[in-house]
Coordinates of C-alpha atoms and ligand atoms in Angstrom, one line a residue:
M18 CA 55.8 31.9 173.5
C19 CA 57.5 34.0 170.9
G20 CA 60.5 32.5 169.1
I21 CA 63.8 34.3 169.3
F22 CA 67.0 33.9 167.3
G23 CA 70.2 36.0 167.2
Y24 CA 73.6 35.9 165.5
V25 CA 76.9 37.7 166.1
G26 CA 79.8 36.6 163.9
T27 CA 81.5 37.3 160.6
P28 CA 79.5 39.2 158.0
A29 CA 77.0 36.9 156.4
P30 CA 73.5 36.9 154.9
V31 CA 72.1 37.1 158.4
G32 CA 68.6 38.1 157.3
A33 CA 68.0 34.8 155.5
M34 CA 69.7 32.9 158.3
V35 CA 67.5 34.5 161.0
L36 CA 64.4 34.0 158.9
G37 CA 65.2 30.3 158.5
A38 CA 65.6 29.9 162.2
L39 CA 62.3 31.7 162.8
R40 CA 60.6 29.2 160.5
R41 CA 61.7 26.5 162.9
L42 CA 60.5 28.5 165.9
E43 CA 57.2 29.6 164.4
Y44 CA 55.2 27.2 166.5
R45 CA 56.0 29.4 169.5
G46 CA 53.9 32.2 168.0
Y47 CA 52.7 33.0 164.5
D48 CA 50.9 36.4 164.8
S49 CA 53.8 38.3 163.2
W50 CA 57.5 38.1 162.6
G51 CA 60.5 40.4 162.2
V52 CA 64.2 40.5 161.5
A53 CA 66.7 43.3 162.2
V54 CA 70.4 43.4 161.1
R55 CA 73.0 46.0 161.7
D56 CA 73.6 48.1 158.6
H57 CA 76.6 50.4 159.3
D58 CA 75.2 52.9 161.7
T59 CA 71.5 52.1 161.4
V60 CA 69.3 49.0 161.9
A61 CA 67.8 47.5 158.7
L62 CA 64.5 46.0 159.5
A63 CA 61.9 43.8 157.9
K64 CA 58.7 42.9 159.9
R65 CA 55.2 42.0 159.1
A66 CA 51.9 40.8 160.6
G67 CA 51.0 37.2 159.7
R68 CA 52.8 34.0 159.2
I69 CA 56.3 33.7 157.8
G70 CA 55.1 31.3 155.0
E71 CA 57.2 31.9 151.9
A72 CA 58.4 35.4 153.0
A73 CA 61.9 36.4 152.0
V74 CA 63.9 39.4 153.3
T75 CA 66.2 41.6 151.4
L76 CA 68.5 42.8 154.1
P77 CA 72.2 43.6 153.7
D78 CA 74.9 41.1 154.8
S79 CA 75.8 41.8 158.4
A80 CA 77.8 40.6 161.4
I81 CA 74.9 41.0 163.7
G82 CA 71.2 40.2 163.4
F83 CA 68.2 38.9 165.3
G84 CA 64.6 38.1 164.8
H85 CA 61.4 37.2 166.5
T86 CA 58.1 35.4 165.9
R87 CA 55.3 36.9 168.0
W88 CA 52.4 35.7 170.0
A89 CA 50.6 38.9 170.8
T90 CA 50.2 39.8 174.5
H91 CA 49.9 43.6 174.3
G92 CA 48.7 45.3 171.2
G93 CA 47.0 43.9 168.2
V94 CA 48.5 41.8 165.4
T95 CA 49.9 44.6 163.2
D96 CA 53.1 45.4 161.4
A97 CA 53.8 48.1 163.9
N98 CA 53.5 45.8 166.9
A99 CA 55.7 43.1 165.4
H100 CA 59.2 42.9 166.9
P101 CA 62.0 44.1 166.7
H102 CA 61.2 47.6 168.1
L103 CA 63.5 50.5 167.5
D104 CA 64.3 53.7 169.4
E105 CA 63.7 57.1 167.9
S106 CA 67.2 57.3 166.4
G107 CA 66.9 53.9 164.7
R108 CA 70.2 52.8 166.3
L109 CA 68.8 50.5 168.9
A110 CA 66.6 47.4 168.4
V111 CA 65.0 45.1 171.0
I112 CA 63.2 41.8 170.9
H113 CA 61.3 40.4 173.8
N114 CA 59.4 37.4 175.1
G115 CA 57.1 37.7 178.1
I116 CA 54.8 40.3 179.7
I117 CA 56.1 43.5 181.3
E118 CA 53.5 43.8 184.0
N119 CA 54.4 47.4 184.9
F120 CA 54.6 48.7 181.3
R121 CA 51.8 51.2 181.7
E122 CA 53.7 53.2 184.4
L123 CA 56.9 52.9 182.4
R124 CA 55.3 54.1 179.3
E125 CA 53.6 57.1 181.0
E126 CA 56.9 58.0 182.5
L127 CA 58.7 57.8 179.2
E128 CA 56.0 59.7 177.4
E129 CA 56.2 62.5 180.0
R130 CA 59.9 62.7 179.2
G131 CA 59.1 63.1 175.5
H132 CA 59.5 59.6 174.0
E133 CA 57.2 58.9 171.1
F134 CA 55.8 55.3 170.9
R135 CA 55.2 53.7 167.6
S136 CA 53.5 50.6 168.8
N137 CA 51.0 49.4 171.4
T138 CA 53.3 46.8 172.8
D139 CA 54.7 46.5 176.3
T140 CA 58.1 45.7 174.6
E141 CA 58.7 49.2 173.3
V142 CA 59.3 50.6 176.8
V143 CA 62.5 48.5 176.8
V144 CA 64.1 50.2 173.8
H145 CA 63.4 53.7 175.2
L146 CA 64.7 52.9 178.7
V147 CA 67.9 51.5 177.2
E148 CA 68.2 54.6 175.0
E149 CA 67.9 56.8 178.1
A150 CA 70.5 54.8 180.0
L151 CA 72.9 55.0 177.1
A152 CA 72.4 58.8 176.9
A153 CA 73.2 59.0 180.6
G154 CA 76.6 57.4 179.8
R155 CA 76.0 53.8 180.7
S156 CA 77.5 51.0 178.5
L157 CA 75.1 48.8 176.5
I158 CA 75.6 46.1 179.0
D159 CA 74.8 48.3 182.0
A160 CA 71.9 50.0 180.2
T161 CA 70.4 46.6 179.5
R162 CA 70.9 45.6 183.1
D163 CA 69.4 48.8 184.5
T164 CA 66.4 48.4 182.1
F165 CA 65.7 44.8 182.9
M166 CA 65.8 45.4 186.6
R167 CA 63.0 47.9 186.1
L168 CA 60.7 45.4 184.4
H169 CA 58.2 43.4 186.4
G170 CA 57.1 39.9 185.3
L171 CA 58.7 37.0 183.5
N172 CA 60.7 38.3 180.5
A173 CA 63.6 37.7 178.2
I174 CA 65.1 40.6 176.2
I175 CA 67.9 40.9 173.6
V176 CA 69.2 44.3 172.8
M177 CA 71.2 45.4 169.7
D178 CA 73.1 48.8 169.4
V179 CA 74.6 49.5 166.0
S180 CA 77.6 51.1 167.5
Q181 CA 78.6 47.9 169.3
N182 CA 79.7 44.5 168.0
E183 CA 77.6 42.6 170.5
L184 CA 74.1 41.5 171.5
V185 CA 73.1 41.7 175.1
A186 CA 70.5 39.3 176.5
T187 CA 68.9 38.6 179.9
K188 CA 65.9 36.8 181.2
T189 CA 63.7 35.6 184.0
I190 CA 61.9 32.2 183.5
S191 CA 61.4 32.8 179.7
P192 CA 64.1 30.6 178.2
L193 CA 67.2 31.8 176.3
I194 CA 70.0 29.4 175.2
L195 CA 73.4 30.6 174.0
G196 CA 75.0 28.7 171.2
L197 CA 78.8 28.8 171.1
G198 CA 80.2 28.6 167.6
D199 CA 83.6 29.1 165.9
G200 CA 84.0 32.8 165.2
A201 CA 80.2 33.2 165.7
N202 CA 77.8 33.0 168.6
Y203 CA 74.1 32.6 168.7
V204 CA 71.1 33.0 171.1
A205 CA 67.7 31.4 170.8
S206 CA 64.6 30.6 172.7
D207 CA 64.9 27.0 171.8
T208 CA 67.7 24.5 171.3
T209 CA 66.1 23.3 168.0
A210 CA 67.0 26.6 166.4
L211 CA 70.7 26.2 167.4
V212 CA 71.7 22.7 166.6
E213 CA 72.1 23.5 162.9
Y214 CA 75.0 25.8 163.9
T215 CA 76.4 24.4 167.1
R216 CA 75.8 21.7 169.8
D217 CA 77.8 23.7 172.4
V218 CA 75.3 25.6 174.5
V219 CA 74.9 27.6 177.7
Y220 CA 71.5 27.7 179.3
L221 CA 71.1 31.2 180.5
E222 CA 69.9 31.2 184.1
D223 CA 67.6 33.7 185.6
N224 CA 69.2 37.0 186.5
Q225 CA 72.2 36.4 184.3
V226 CA 73.2 38.7 181.5
A227 CA 74.9 37.3 178.4
V228 CA 77.1 39.4 176.1
L229 CA 77.5 37.8 172.7
R230 CA 80.5 38.9 170.6
P231 CA 81.9 37.1 167.5
D232 CA 84.8 35.6 169.4
E233 CA 83.5 35.5 173.0
V234 CA 80.5 35.2 175.2
L235 CA 80.5 36.8 178.6
L236 CA 78.2 36.0 181.5
L237 CA 77.4 38.6 184.2
D238 CA 75.3 38.8 187.3
L239 CA 72.3 41.0 186.5
H240 CA 72.3 42.8 189.9
T241 CA 76.0 43.3 190.5
G242 CA 77.5 43.1 187.0
A243 CA 80.1 40.7 188.3
P244 CA 81.5 38.1 185.8
L245 CA 80.1 34.6 186.1
P246 CA 81.7 31.3 184.9
L247 CA 80.3 30.0 181.6
R248 CA 78.9 26.5 182.1
R249 CA 79.2 25.0 178.6
E250 CA 77.0 21.9 177.9
R251 CA 76.9 19.7 174.9
V252 CA 73.6 18.9 173.2
D253 CA 74.1 15.1 172.8
W254 CA 70.6 14.2 171.9
E255 CA 69.0 14.3 168.5
T256 CA 66.3 16.8 168.0
G257 CA 64.4 14.1 165.9
D258 CA 62.9 14.2 162.5
M259 CA 61.4 17.6 161.9
S260 CA 60.2 16.9 158.4
L261 CA 56.6 16.2 157.3
G262 CA 57.7 12.8 156.0
G263 CA 55.1 12.6 153.3
F264 CA 52.2 13.6 155.6
P265 CA 50.0 16.7 154.6
D266 CA 50.6 18.3 158.0
F267 CA 52.2 17.7 161.4
M268 CA 49.0 16.8 163.1
S269 CA 48.4 13.8 160.9
K270 CA 52.1 12.8 161.2
E271 CA 52.1 13.1 165.0
M272 CA 48.8 11.2 165.4
A273 CA 50.3 8.4 163.2
E274 CA 53.3 8.2 165.4
Q275 CA 51.4 7.4 168.6
G276 CA 51.5 3.6 168.3
R277 CA 55.3 3.7 168.1
V278 CA 55.5 6.1 171.1
V279 CA 53.4 3.8 173.2
R280 CA 55.3 0.7 172.1
Q281 CA 58.6 2.2 173.0
I282 CA 57.3 3.1 176.5
A283 CA 55.9 -0.4 177.0
S284 CA 59.2 -2.0 176.1
G285 CA 61.9 0.4 177.2
Y286 CA 60.7 2.4 180.2
G287 CA 61.1 -0.1 183.0
D288 CA 63.9 1.8 184.8
Y289 CA 62.1 5.1 184.6
T290 CA 58.8 3.8 185.8
R291 CA 60.4 1.8 188.6
A292 CA 62.2 4.9 189.8
L293 CA 59.1 7.0 189.5
A294 CA 57.0 4.4 191.3
T295 CA 59.5 4.5 194.2
L296 CA 59.4 8.3 194.4
I297 CA 55.6 8.2 194.6
A298 CA 55.6 5.4 197.1
D299 CA 58.1 7.3 199.3
S300 CA 56.3 10.6 199.1
F301 CA 53.7 11.9 201.5
G302 CA 51.5 13.5 198.9
T303 CA 52.1 13.4 195.2
F304 CA 50.9 16.3 193.0
L305 CA 50.6 15.8 189.2
V306 CA 50.7 19.3 187.7
G307 CA 49.8 20.2 184.1
C308 CA 48.1 22.7 181.9
G309 CA 45.5 22.2 179.2
T310 CA 46.0 18.7 177.6
A311 CA 48.7 17.9 180.1
S312 CA 46.2 18.6 182.9
Y313 CA 43.9 16.0 181.5
A314 CA 46.8 13.5 181.5
A315 CA 47.4 14.4 185.1
L316 CA 43.7 13.9 185.9
T317 CA 43.8 10.5 184.2
G318 CA 46.8 9.7 186.3
S319 CA 44.8 10.3 189.5
Y320 CA 42.3 7.7 188.3
L321 CA 45.0 5.3 187.2
F322 CA 46.9 5.4 190.5
S323 CA 43.6 5.1 192.5
R324 CA 42.3 2.0 190.6
I325 CA 45.5 0.2 189.8
A326 CA 47.8 1.1 192.7
R327 CA 45.2 2.1 195.4
R328 CA 47.2 5.3 195.8
H329 CA 45.8 8.8 196.1
V330 CA 47.6 11.3 194.0
N331 CA 46.4 14.8 193.4
A332 CA 45.9 16.3 189.9
V333 CA 46.3 20.1 189.9
L334 CA 46.1 22.7 187.2
G335 CA 49.4 24.5 186.8
S336 CA 47.7 27.9 187.0
E337 CA 45.8 26.9 190.2
F338 CA 48.7 25.3 192.0
K339 CA 49.7 28.3 194.0
Y340 CA 46.3 28.4 195.6
Q341 CA 46.8 24.8 196.9
E342 CA 50.5 25.1 197.8
H343 CA 49.6 25.0 201.5
F344 CA 49.5 21.2 201.4
L345 CA 53.1 21.0 200.3
T346 CA 55.8 19.8 202.7
D347 CA 59.3 18.5 202.4
R348 CA 57.8 15.1 201.9
S349 CA 55.7 16.0 198.9
L350 CA 56.4 15.1 195.4
A351 CA 55.4 17.6 192.7
L352 CA 55.4 15.9 189.3
A353 CA 55.3 18.3 186.3
L354 CA 53.7 17.0 183.1
S355 CA 54.8 19.1 180.1
Q356 CA 55.5 18.6 176.4
S357 CA 57.5 21.8 176.0
G358 CA 59.0 21.9 179.5
E359 CA 58.6 25.7 179.3
T360 CA 55.0 26.3 180.5
A361 CA 55.3 29.3 182.8
D362 CA 52.5 28.2 185.2
I363 CA 54.2 24.8 185.7
I364 CA 57.6 26.3 186.2
E365 CA 56.1 28.6 188.8
A366 CA 54.4 25.7 190.5
M367 CA 57.7 23.8 190.6
L368 CA 59.5 26.8 192.0
T369 CA 56.9 27.0 194.7
S370 CA 57.3 23.3 195.4
R371 CA 61.0 23.6 195.7
A372 CA 60.7 26.6 198.1
R373 CA 58.7 24.3 200.3
G374 CA 61.3 21.6 200.2
A375 CA 59.2 19.2 198.0
Q376 CA 60.9 16.9 195.5
I377 CA 60.4 17.8 191.9
G378 CA 59.8 15.3 189.1
A379 CA 59.0 15.9 185.5
L380 CA 57.6 14.1 182.5
V381 CA 58.9 16.3 179.7
N382 CA 59.2 15.9 176.0
V383 CA 61.7 18.6 175.1
R384 CA 65.2 17.7 176.3
G385 CA 67.2 20.5 177.9
S386 CA 64.0 22.6 178.5
T387 CA 63.6 24.5 181.8
L388 CA 61.5 21.8 183.5
D389 CA 63.8 19.0 182.3
R390 CA 66.8 20.8 183.8
M391 CA 65.2 21.9 187.1
A392 CA 63.6 18.6 188.0
D393 CA 65.3 16.3 190.6
F394 CA 64.1 13.4 188.4
S395 CA 63.1 13.9 184.8
V396 CA 61.6 11.2 182.6
P397 CA 61.7 12.0 178.8
L398 CA 58.4 11.4 177.0
G399 CA 60.4 10.2 174.0
A400 CA 57.7 11.3 171.7
G401 CA 60.0 13.1 169.3
P402 CA 59.4 16.7 168.2
E403 CA 55.8 17.7 168.4
Q404 CA 55.4 20.5 165.9
C405 CA 51.6 20.7 165.6
V406 CA 50.4 23.3 168.1
L407 CA 47.9 20.7 169.4
S408 CA 49.4 18.1 171.7
T409 CA 48.6 14.6 170.5
K410 CA 51.5 12.1 170.9
A411 CA 53.0 13.9 173.9
Y412 CA 49.6 13.4 175.7
I413 CA 49.6 9.8 174.7
A414 CA 53.1 9.3 176.0
K415 CA 52.2 10.9 179.4
L416 CA 49.2 8.5 179.7
A417 CA 51.4 5.5 178.8
I418 CA 54.1 6.4 181.3
L419 CA 51.5 7.0 184.1
T420 CA 49.8 3.7 183.2
L421 CA 53.0 1.7 183.5
T422 CA 54.1 3.6 186.6
A423 CA 50.8 2.8 188.3
H424 CA 51.1 -0.9 187.5
T425 CA 54.7 -0.9 188.6
L426 CA 53.6 0.6 191.9
A427 CA 51.0 -2.1 192.2
G428 CA 53.6 -4.8 191.6
T429 CA 52.0 -5.7 188.2
P430 CA 54.3 -4.1 185.6
E431 CA 53.8 -7.0 183.2
I432 CA 50.1 -6.1 183.0
G433 CA 51.0 -2.5 182.3
R434 CA 53.4 -3.6 179.5
D435 CA 50.7 -6.0 178.1
I436 CA 47.9 -3.4 177.9
L437 CA 50.3 -0.8 176.5
G438 CA 51.5 -3.2 173.9
R439 CA 47.9 -3.9 172.9
A440 CA 47.0 -0.2 172.9
A441 CA 50.0 0.5 170.6
D442 CA 48.9 -2.1 168.2
A443 CA 45.3 -0.9 168.4
L444 CA 46.4 2.7 167.5
D445 CA 48.3 1.5 164.5
R446 CA 45.4 -0.8 163.4
F447 CA 42.8 2.0 163.8
L448 CA 44.7 4.0 161.2
S449 CA 45.7 1.2 158.9
E450 CA 42.1 -0.2 158.8
G451 CA 40.4 3.0 157.7
G452 CA 39.6 4.6 161.0
S453 CA 40.5 8.0 159.8
A454 CA 38.1 7.8 156.8
R455 CA 35.4 6.5 159.2
V456 CA 35.9 9.5 161.5
R457 CA 36.0 11.8 158.5
A458 CA 32.5 10.6 157.5
V459 CA 31.3 11.4 161.0
A460 CA 32.8 14.9 160.7
E461 CA 31.0 15.3 157.3
R462 CA 27.7 14.3 158.9
I463 CA 28.0 16.7 161.9
G464 CA 30.0 19.4 160.1
A465 CA 27.3 22.0 160.4
A466 CA 26.9 21.7 164.2
D467 CA 27.7 24.6 166.4
H468 CA 27.9 22.6 169.6
L469 CA 29.2 19.2 170.5
Y470 CA 29.2 17.4 173.8
V471 CA 31.4 14.7 175.0
I472 CA 30.7 12.4 178.0
G473 CA 32.9 9.9 179.8
R474 CA 33.1 8.4 183.3
G475 CA 35.8 7.3 185.6
L476 CA 39.1 6.8 183.8
N477 CA 37.5 8.3 180.7
Y478 CA 36.1 11.4 182.2
P479 CA 39.4 13.2 181.6
T480 CA 39.3 11.7 178.1
A481 CA 36.0 13.5 177.5
L482 CA 37.6 16.8 178.7
E483 CA 40.6 16.2 176.4
A484 CA 38.4 15.2 173.5
A485 CA 36.4 18.4 173.8
L486 CA 39.5 20.5 174.0
K487 CA 41.1 18.9 171.0
I488 CA 37.9 19.3 168.9
K489 CA 37.3 23.0 169.8
E490 CA 40.9 24.2 169.6
V491 CA 41.4 23.0 166.1
S492 CA 38.0 23.2 164.5
Y493 CA 36.5 26.1 166.5
V494 CA 33.3 24.0 167.0
H495 CA 32.1 24.6 170.5
A496 CA 32.7 21.3 172.3
E497 CA 32.3 20.6 176.0
G498 CA 33.3 17.5 178.0
F499 CA 31.3 16.3 180.9
A500 CA 31.3 13.6 183.5
A501 CA 28.2 11.6 182.4
G502 CA 26.9 11.5 185.9
E503 CA 26.5 15.3 185.9
L504 CA 24.1 15.3 183.0
K505 CA 21.0 15.5 185.1
H506 CA 22.4 18.2 187.3
G507 CA 22.1 20.8 184.6
V508 CA 24.1 19.9 181.5
I509 CA 21.3 18.1 179.8
A510 CA 19.5 21.5 179.3
L511 CA 22.0 22.2 176.5
L512 CA 20.7 19.4 174.3
S513 CA 18.4 20.0 171.3
E514 CA 17.4 18.0 168.3
G515 CA 20.4 16.7 166.5
T516 CA 23.1 17.9 168.9
P517 CA 26.1 15.6 168.3
C518 CA 27.3 13.8 171.5
L519 CA 30.5 11.8 171.7
V520 CA 30.2 8.9 174.2
F521 CA 33.2 7.0 175.5
A522 CA 31.9 3.5 176.6
P523 CA 34.8 1.2 177.4
M524 CA 34.2 -2.4 178.7
D525 CA 34.8 -1.4 182.3
E526 CA 32.5 -0.7 185.3
T527 CA 31.4 2.6 183.8
R528 CA 29.7 1.0 180.8
D529 CA 26.2 0.5 182.0
D530 CA 26.0 4.0 183.6
I531 CA 27.5 5.7 180.6
L532 CA 25.1 4.0 178.2
S533 CA 22.1 5.1 180.5
G534 CA 23.4 8.7 180.3
A535 CA 23.7 8.3 176.5
M536 CA 20.1 7.1 176.4
E537 CA 18.9 10.1 178.4
M538 CA 20.7 12.4 175.9
K539 CA 19.3 10.5 172.9
S540 CA 15.8 10.9 174.4
R541 CA 16.3 14.6 174.2
G542 CA 17.3 14.7 170.6
G543 CA 21.1 14.0 170.9
L544 CA 22.9 12.3 168.0
M545 CA 24.9 9.7 169.8
I546 CA 28.4 8.9 168.5
G547 CA 29.7 5.9 170.4
V548 CA 33.4 5.2 170.8
S549 CA 33.5 1.7 172.2
P550 CA 34.9 -1.8 171.8
Q551 CA 31.2 -3.0 171.5
H552 CA 28.2 -1.6 169.6
D553 CA 25.1 -0.6 171.5
P554 CA 21.7 0.3 170.2
V555 CA 21.9 3.7 171.7
F556 CA 24.6 4.7 169.3
D557 CA 23.4 6.5 166.1
I558 CA 27.0 6.3 164.8
Y559 CA 29.5 3.8 166.0
I560 CA 33.3 4.1 166.0
P561 CA 34.8 0.8 167.1
V562 CA 38.0 0.8 169.2
A563 CA 39.9 -2.0 170.7
D564 CA 39.3 -3.3 174.3
V565 CA 42.6 -2.6 176.0
G566 CA 41.5 -2.6 179.7
D567 CA 42.9 0.3 181.7
A568 CA 44.7 1.7 178.6
S569 CA 41.3 2.7 177.2
P570 CA 42.1 6.5 177.5
I571 CA 45.0 5.9 175.1
V572 CA 42.9 4.3 172.3
N573 CA 39.9 6.6 172.9
A574 CA 42.0 9.7 172.4
L575 CA 42.7 8.9 168.7
P576 CA 39.1 9.1 167.3
A577 CA 38.6 12.4 169.1
Q578 CA 41.8 13.8 167.7
L579 CA 40.8 12.7 164.3
L580 CA 37.3 14.2 164.7
G581 CA 38.9 17.6 165.5
Y582 CA 41.3 17.2 162.6
H583 CA 38.7 16.4 160.0
L584 CA 36.2 19.0 161.3
A585 CA 39.1 21.6 160.9
K586 CA 40.0 20.4 157.4
L587 CA 36.4 20.4 156.3
R588 CA 36.1 24.0 157.5
G589 CA 39.3 25.0 155.7
Y590 CA 41.5 25.5 158.8
D591 CA 45.2 24.8 159.3
P592 CA 45.3 22.0 161.9
D593 CA 48.9 22.8 162.8
K594 CA 48.5 26.4 163.7
P595 CA 45.0 27.1 165.1
R596 CA 44.2 30.8 165.6
N597 CA 45.3 32.5 168.8
L598 CA 47.4 29.6 170.1
A599 CA 51.1 28.9 170.4
K600 CA 53.0 25.8 171.4
S601 CA 55.0 26.9 174.4
V602 CA 53.0 29.0 176.8
T603 CA 55.8 30.9 178.5
V604 CA 53.7 33.7 179.8
K605 CA 51.3 33.5 182.7
Ligands
F6R8 C1 46.4 21.4 173.7 C2 47.7 21.8 174.1 C3 47.8 22.6 175.3 C4 49.1 22.2 176.1 C5 49.3 23.1 177.3 C6 50.5 22.6 178.1 O1 46.4 20.6 172.5 O2 48.7 21.6 173.4 O3 46.7 22.6 176.1 O4 48.9 20.9 176.5 O5 49.6 24.4 176.8 O6 51.7 22.6 177.4 P1 52.9 21.8 177.8 O7 52.6 20.3 177.7 O8 54.0 22.1 176.8 O9 53.3 22.2 179.2

């Protein structure tokens, strides 16, 4: 969370440059933004609550500047709480990503010593601590080191002092990447913000301190201050098309790309899925770990491996993993599923797994991300940049890879390729044959509903959970997904006349039971919306999807994504940036 970009070089219109980079990073947080540049012996600052939008800054040209897009953790969404934060003299500025767990103690201590706070953020303690260390005669580098060592939690900070021609940065878990240019150097939370300027990068590791100057970048050990070698890497992959390409928003663009993503996995992922299948076969206990949408891909994986490959794999929520770590051994395989590759809970789960000697695998979309680099074996999702905060095509890519891997493990990769090929065509056909308009009509019909329920069984139970998440996070309609068999155990009490209920009824062994559940809901007033290859009288509204066998979770996801999308649009919400969310969840 929080996008960060910094520049040190020859004097330039840094304000506009930083703002441009922040626009590309805004999916990391869009509560507020801010830019600071050195202006002789003061910091010139522009910061504001709200999205960047068409904002422009009028800041002087400068050789040093940085900026931040915020996802609020401590303190409301206000101008004062936006980063950068300055010290009392206005000579020091700080930007930060993370949560300073001990900020209350630090703030009390600093207030007792007379510091005045201008914000409610945890971040502001950093600038006052650095200020004190400088006053005590420490260099900017050492003052930053001293300060960072006092912070608890997973954090990244960058410090600017107008008397120095340098930026000092350090981090734990929260990503920072250094960009090495010609007469200029850069730092960012994300490679995508750097490639416009340079493809030579250094991934800052935990407990390293980077000192960026126009003509050099130094790396030091946080604890000892000893110099460290700079491990330069070349970004040799394309960041992909980041434009809207004629679509009204990224969500529609990314939903439309799903057929291509699945087709590419069906035809080109043989080597990856063979290697993954071998790792799973050789492990004694495989754990699929994900958060949110990725956790539903993981849960789908556990059904796929069970039914296709007769193999038990565990699906675990990233944030709950540490409470189940006791099952890990040096023969376990922990497989991280993540679009961003930066989700703090997943990184922590993988660090725990590594500490127990387990092997680490990853299915990750963002190349060069923390999980991509830390995994022993990483499979790229190949979905291309996912810029809508909601995960759509990365989810579908995870499902496709898991489906093909399960079939490979079962010795039937050709069946996997076949059903994925059919699913890819079905996704494209759904959109080209008016599926979106059909779902929009459903959204119009149920638009006034406050609650919506989704049921599925077996392979499509996780689909129901994912459908409900997609609908609620973008449209703010309260949606809940259930295993249809659980209805009579309490859930059915929620139904009243006209409550919309989405029903996933594929042509598999779950069909009869799911239709019985739907009938029970209908008898209690539910408005049944069937997503199925075949109509049934229980459906009040029918959304036809193709019959693609065990790839049904892939084709079923699209109507649910579209339903969320159209409900959001009808209610006047931006589907790409739902309230309170951010794309990379780098805090716990
Ligand atoms: C929902 C969504 C989130 C993410 C979750 C994990 O649409 O996008 O639930 O799936 O935050 O993110 P990644 O996949 O980046 O680890």
